Short mmCIF file of C-alpha atoms in Angstrom, two decimals:
data_model
loop_
_atom_site.label_atom_id
_atom_site.label_comp_id
_atom_site.label_asym_id
_atom_site.label_seq_id
_atom_site.Cartn_x
_atom_site.Cartn_y
_atom_site.Cartn_z
CA MET A 774 -0.03 0.01 0.07
CA LYS A 775 1.21 3.50 -0.81
CA LYS A 776 2.12 5.53 2.27
CA MET A 777 0.90 9.17 1.98
CA MET A 778 1.10 12.13 4.27
CA ILE A 779 0.06 15.75 4.12
CA ARG A 780 1.37 18.39 6.38
CA ALA A 781 0.22 21.97 6.81
CA ASP A 782 3.04 24.42 7.90
CA ASP A 783 3.01 27.83 9.33
CA LEU A 784 0.32 27.80 12.04
CA GLY A 785 0.93 31.18 13.83
CA TYR A 786 2.32 33.06 10.94
CA SER A 787 -0.75 35.44 10.87
CA GLU A 788 -4.28 35.37 11.92
CA ALA A 789 -5.45 34.90 8.48
CA VAL A 790 -3.15 31.89 7.86
CA ASN A 791 -4.39 30.39 11.18
CA TYR A 792 -7.99 30.65 10.07
CA GLY A 793 -6.94 28.79 6.82
CA ILE A 794 -5.22 26.09 8.66
CA GLU A 795 -8.22 25.77 10.98
CA LYS A 796 -10.57 25.35 8.02
CA SER A 797 -8.16 22.76 6.40
CA VAL A 798 -8.08 20.74 9.63
CA LYS A 799 -11.75 20.93 10.81
CA CYS A 800 -13.42 20.64 7.32
CA GLY A 801 -10.53 19.08 5.40
CA ILE A 802 -8.03 16.29 5.33
CA ILE A 803 -5.07 17.88 7.12
CA ASN A 804 -3.85 15.82 10.17
CA ASN A 805 -0.37 17.17 10.61
CA VAL A 806 0.28 20.81 11.46
CA GLY A 807 3.69 22.67 11.86
CA PHE A 808 3.41 25.33 14.51
CA MET A 809 5.61 28.53 14.62
CA VAL A 810 5.82 29.52 18.27
CA ASN A 811 7.60 32.92 18.03
CA MET A 812 4.96 34.98 16.14
CA GLU A 813 2.40 37.42 17.51
CA ALA A 814 -0.41 35.19 16.17
CA SER A 815 1.05 32.01 17.61
CA GLU A 816 -1.32 31.57 20.59
CA HIS A 817 -4.28 32.55 18.40
CA GLY A 818 -3.43 29.81 16.05
CA TYR A 819 -2.84 27.23 18.69
CA ASN A 820 -6.23 28.06 20.34
CA LEU A 821 -8.06 27.46 17.06
CA ILE A 822 -6.97 23.68 16.71
CA LYS A 823 -5.89 22.74 20.17
CA ASP A 824 -8.70 20.40 20.45
CA CYS A 825 -8.43 18.78 17.08
CA ASP A 826 -6.98 15.26 16.35
CA VAL A 827 -3.74 16.27 14.60
CA SER A 828 0.01 15.72 15.01
CA LEU A 829 1.35 19.11 16.02
CA GLY A 830 4.93 19.75 15.32
CA CYS A 831 7.37 22.50 16.32
CA HIS A 832 7.96 24.32 13.03
CA THR A 833 11.09 26.05 14.06
CA ASN A 834 11.48 29.46 12.34
CA ILE A 835 14.55 31.68 12.03
CA CYS A 836 13.43 33.83 9.10
CA VAL A 837 10.28 35.70 9.90
CA GLY A 838 9.21 37.77 13.00
CA LYS A 839 11.15 38.26 16.37
CA PRO A 840 13.17 35.56 17.98
CA VAL A 841 12.47 33.97 21.33
CA CYS A 842 16.01 34.49 22.52
CA ASP A 843 17.60 37.94 23.12
CA PRO A 844 18.61 39.05 19.47
CA LYS A 845 22.00 40.16 20.90
CA LEU A 846 22.85 36.47 21.68
CA ILE A 847 21.97 35.35 18.16
CA SER A 848 23.45 38.06 15.97
CA SER A 849 24.20 35.82 12.94
CA ILE A 850 20.48 35.24 12.40
CA THR A 851 19.03 38.62 13.47
CA SER A 852 18.92 42.00 12.24
CA GLY A 853 17.99 44.57 14.80
CA THR A 854 15.17 42.95 16.86
CA GLU A 855 13.95 40.65 14.12
CA PHE A 856 15.23 37.51 12.16
CA LYS A 857 17.04 38.03 8.97
CA SER A 858 14.70 37.47 6.00
CA SER A 859 14.55 34.24 3.95
CA LYS A 860 15.85 36.39 1.02
CA GLU A 861 19.06 36.97 2.84
CA TYR A 862 19.64 33.40 3.42
CA ARG A 863 18.84 32.48 -0.23
CA SER A 864 21.19 35.26 -1.60
CA SER A 865 24.16 34.34 0.56
CA LYS A 866 26.91 32.11 -0.88
CA GLU A 867 27.81 30.76 2.54
CA ASP A 868 26.12 29.48 5.58
CA PHE A 869 26.34 32.52 7.89
CA VAL A 870 24.36 30.73 10.60
CA VAL A 871 26.52 30.10 13.76
CA LEU A 872 25.72 26.82 15.02
CA GLU A 873 26.10 27.66 18.83
CA GLU A 874 23.72 30.66 18.20
CA VAL A 875 21.13 28.87 16.30
CA ILE A 876 20.98 26.17 18.91
CA LEU A 877 20.13 28.74 21.61
CA GLU A 878 17.03 29.93 19.48
CA ILE A 879 15.99 26.35 18.57
CA GLU A 880 15.94 25.38 22.20
CA ALA A 881 14.06 28.52 23.18
CA GLN A 882 11.50 27.83 20.56
CA TYR A 883 11.13 24.13 21.80
CA GLN A 884 10.59 25.52 25.35
CA LYS A 885 8.11 28.00 24.09
CA PHE A 886 6.17 25.20 22.27
CA LYS A 887 5.81 23.48 25.71
CA GLN A 888 4.83 26.69 27.39
CA ILE A 889 2.03 27.32 24.97
CA THR A 890 0.78 23.69 24.39
CA GLY A 891 1.54 22.18 27.63
CA LYS A 892 3.01 19.08 25.91
CA GLU A 893 5.91 17.89 23.71
CA PRO A 894 5.84 18.39 20.03
CA ASP A 895 4.74 15.36 17.93
CA TYR A 896 7.58 16.07 15.53
CA PHE A 897 10.47 18.51 15.32
CA GLU A 898 11.60 20.44 12.14
CA GLY A 899 12.36 23.58 10.53
CA HIS A 900 10.90 26.33 8.34
CA ALA A 901 12.13 27.07 4.78
CA ILE A 902 15.90 27.72 5.41
CA ASP A 903 18.65 25.53 3.62
CA SER A 904 21.43 26.08 6.16
CA PRO A 905 23.50 23.09 7.16
CA ASN A 906 24.13 24.53 10.53
CA PHE A 907 20.28 25.15 11.22
CA ILE A 908 19.49 21.57 10.20
CA LYS A 909 22.37 20.45 12.38
CA GLY A 910 21.27 22.53 15.22
CA LEU A 911 17.62 21.01 14.82
CA GLU A 912 18.94 17.60 15.04
CA ILE A 913 21.06 18.43 18.10
CA VAL A 914 18.18 19.76 20.04
CA ALA A 915 15.80 16.94 18.90
CA ASN A 916 18.37 14.36 20.13
CA ARG A 917 18.80 16.29 23.35
CA HIS A 918 15.15 15.85 24.24
CA ASN A 919 14.29 12.68 22.46
CA LEU A 920 12.06 14.28 19.93
CA LEU A 921 10.85 12.90 16.54
CA PHE A 922 13.22 14.70 14.13
CA SER A 923 12.47 15.48 10.44
CA GLY A 924 15.19 17.02 8.35
CA ILE A 925 14.64 19.07 5.26
CA SER A 926 15.22 17.83 1.80
CA PHE A 927 15.38 20.22 -1.17
CA ASP A 928 16.53 17.82 -3.83
CA GLY A 929 14.19 14.83 -3.63
CA THR A 930 16.36 12.67 -1.53
CA PRO A 931 14.37 11.14 1.45
CA VAL A 932 14.94 12.19 4.99
CA LEU A 933 14.89 9.63 7.81
CA VAL A 934 12.06 9.92 10.39
CA ASN A 935 12.45 7.24 12.96
CA ASN A 936 14.40 5.26 10.44
CA GLN A 937 11.52 5.49 7.91
CA GLN A 938 12.36 7.06 4.57
CA VAL A 939 10.15 10.20 4.02
CA TYR A 940 10.03 11.88 0.56
CA MET A 941 9.22 15.47 0.77
CA ASN A 942 7.08 16.98 -1.99
CA MET A 943 5.73 20.60 -2.67
CA GLY A 944 3.75 21.81 -5.68
CA ASN A 945 4.98 24.46 -8.10
CA THR A 946 3.32 27.32 -6.12
CA SER A 947 5.01 29.80 -8.51
CA SER A 948 2.94 28.71 -11.31
CA ASP A 949 -0.23 30.62 -12.29
CA ASP A 950 -2.08 27.46 -12.81
CA TYR A 951 -0.89 25.69 -9.62
CA ASN A 952 -3.41 22.95 -8.69
CA PRO A 953 -2.93 21.51 -5.20
CA PHE A 954 -5.27 18.50 -5.79
CA LYS A 955 -3.34 17.65 -9.00
CA THR A 956 -0.12 17.90 -7.22
CA PHE A 957 -1.53 15.25 -4.61
CA VAL A 958 -2.67 12.97 -7.47
CA GLU A 959 0.79 13.13 -9.09
CA MET A 960 2.54 12.34 -5.80
CA TYR A 961 0.18 9.32 -5.33
CA GLU A 962 0.58 8.07 -8.85
CA ASN A 963 4.41 8.51 -8.51
CA ALA A 964 4.69 7.32 -4.92
CA LYS A 965 8.01 5.89 -3.82
CA ASP A 966 8.75 3.03 -1.51
CA GLY A 967 8.54 4.90 1.85
CA PHE A 968 6.43 7.70 3.19
CA ASN A 969 5.32 10.23 0.57
CA LEU A 970 4.87 13.69 2.26
CA LEU A 971 3.10 16.56 0.62
CA ILE A 972 3.81 19.86 2.37
CA PHE A 973 0.97 22.46 2.10
CA HIS A 974 0.91 26.00 3.45
CA PRO A 975 -2.96 26.61 3.57
CA GLY A 976 -4.13 30.05 4.78
CA TYR A 977 -6.01 33.02 3.99
CA LEU A 978 -4.51 36.54 3.31
CA ASP A 979 -4.12 39.47 5.59
CA ASN A 980 -1.78 42.61 5.52
CA TYR A 981 0.98 40.85 7.74
CA LEU A 982 1.27 38.01 5.42
CA LEU A 983 1.12 40.10 2.24
CA SER A 984 4.05 42.32 3.64
CA HIS A 985 6.16 39.42 4.92
CA SER A 986 5.77 36.49 2.54
CA SER A 987 6.03 35.78 -1.23
CA LEU A 988 3.65 32.91 -0.84
CA THR A 989 0.28 34.32 -0.93
CA LEU A 990 -2.50 33.22 -3.33
CA PRO A 991 -1.45 29.61 -3.46
CA ARG A 992 -2.28 29.31 0.26
CA THR A 993 -5.94 29.95 -0.51
CA LYS A 994 -5.87 27.38 -3.20
CA GLU A 995 -4.63 24.74 -0.58
CA VAL A 996 -7.35 25.55 1.96
CA ALA A 997 -9.87 24.99 -0.94
CA ALA A 998 -8.27 21.75 -2.13
CA SER A 999 -7.91 20.32 1.32
CA CYS A 1000 -11.68 20.87 1.94
CA SER A 1001 -12.78 19.84 -1.39
CA ASN A 1002 -15.08 16.85 -2.21
CA GLU A 1003 -12.73 16.15 -5.20
CA MET A 1004 -9.79 15.65 -2.67
CA LYS A 1005 -11.89 13.75 -0.23
CA ASP A 1006 -13.50 11.46 -2.87
CA PHE A 1007 -10.08 10.65 -4.39
CA ILE A 1008 -8.73 9.57 -1.04
CA LYS A 1009 -11.78 7.43 -0.42
CA ASN A 1010 -12.02 5.91 -3.81
CA ASN A 1011 -8.37 4.88 -3.74
CA ASP A 1012 -8.49 3.68 -0.19
CA ILE A 1013 -5.74 6.01 0.86
CA LYS A 1014 -4.73 6.24 4.47
CA LEU A 1015 -3.02 9.62 5.44
CA TYR A 1016 -0.34 8.97 8.01
CA THR A 1017 0.45 11.12 10.99
CA TYR A 1018 4.00 11.77 12.42
CA SER A 1019 2.55 10.16 15.62
CA GLU A 1020 2.09 7.04 13.74
CA LEU A 1021 5.68 7.19 12.19
CA ALA A 1022 6.91 7.59 15.89
CA ASN A 1023 5.56 4.22 16.66
CA LYS A 1024 6.97 2.36 13.62
#
């Protein structure tokens, strides 16, 4: 049987994103949610889905909003009182993230996750940044606290989650005709021998998101697809089980 997963990232990014993720969980098929804990809308987002049956992960973020740590202690990843932008990471030819500094922030966000939720994260991973030191820091903190760690893959190679191969997939959100449902069908038809994970960023739009993220309209398409009868019928008709990270932890 093909092993399929769908994850919604960015809970906490903004209130509009939170409402989109809430809709995708309560009316749709999303059962894994990545939670940003450093944002002004973090607690708002958590309160919307805290009673839902989802695997909630710590979606560690070092490129938007304010850090949990004192910015002066983590100057390699901050600019003033906020994180350096994702554009700064992408445009740099070297990994400017200082490992010892990023570990401080990763640890602080893990502790903030526990403070907000009152529990351990069901999984532990990072948001958007292709930095070897960031990924290494995530793994160090995950091992320190015996957390279910998921790395980041940008080239199609699988990451190991509890010794299970997980293939990470994202649709071409930069395309004008981006179709999240079609992306899911293509992942299903080309499923590899392991867990096949589709990463969504469902959400609605507000001023904060529009002024801080280049990923905008595709988020609304992912809300609609997640809640659509088309998606639900395809999953039912093909007898697809959507796995959670909690289930991976027990493999």
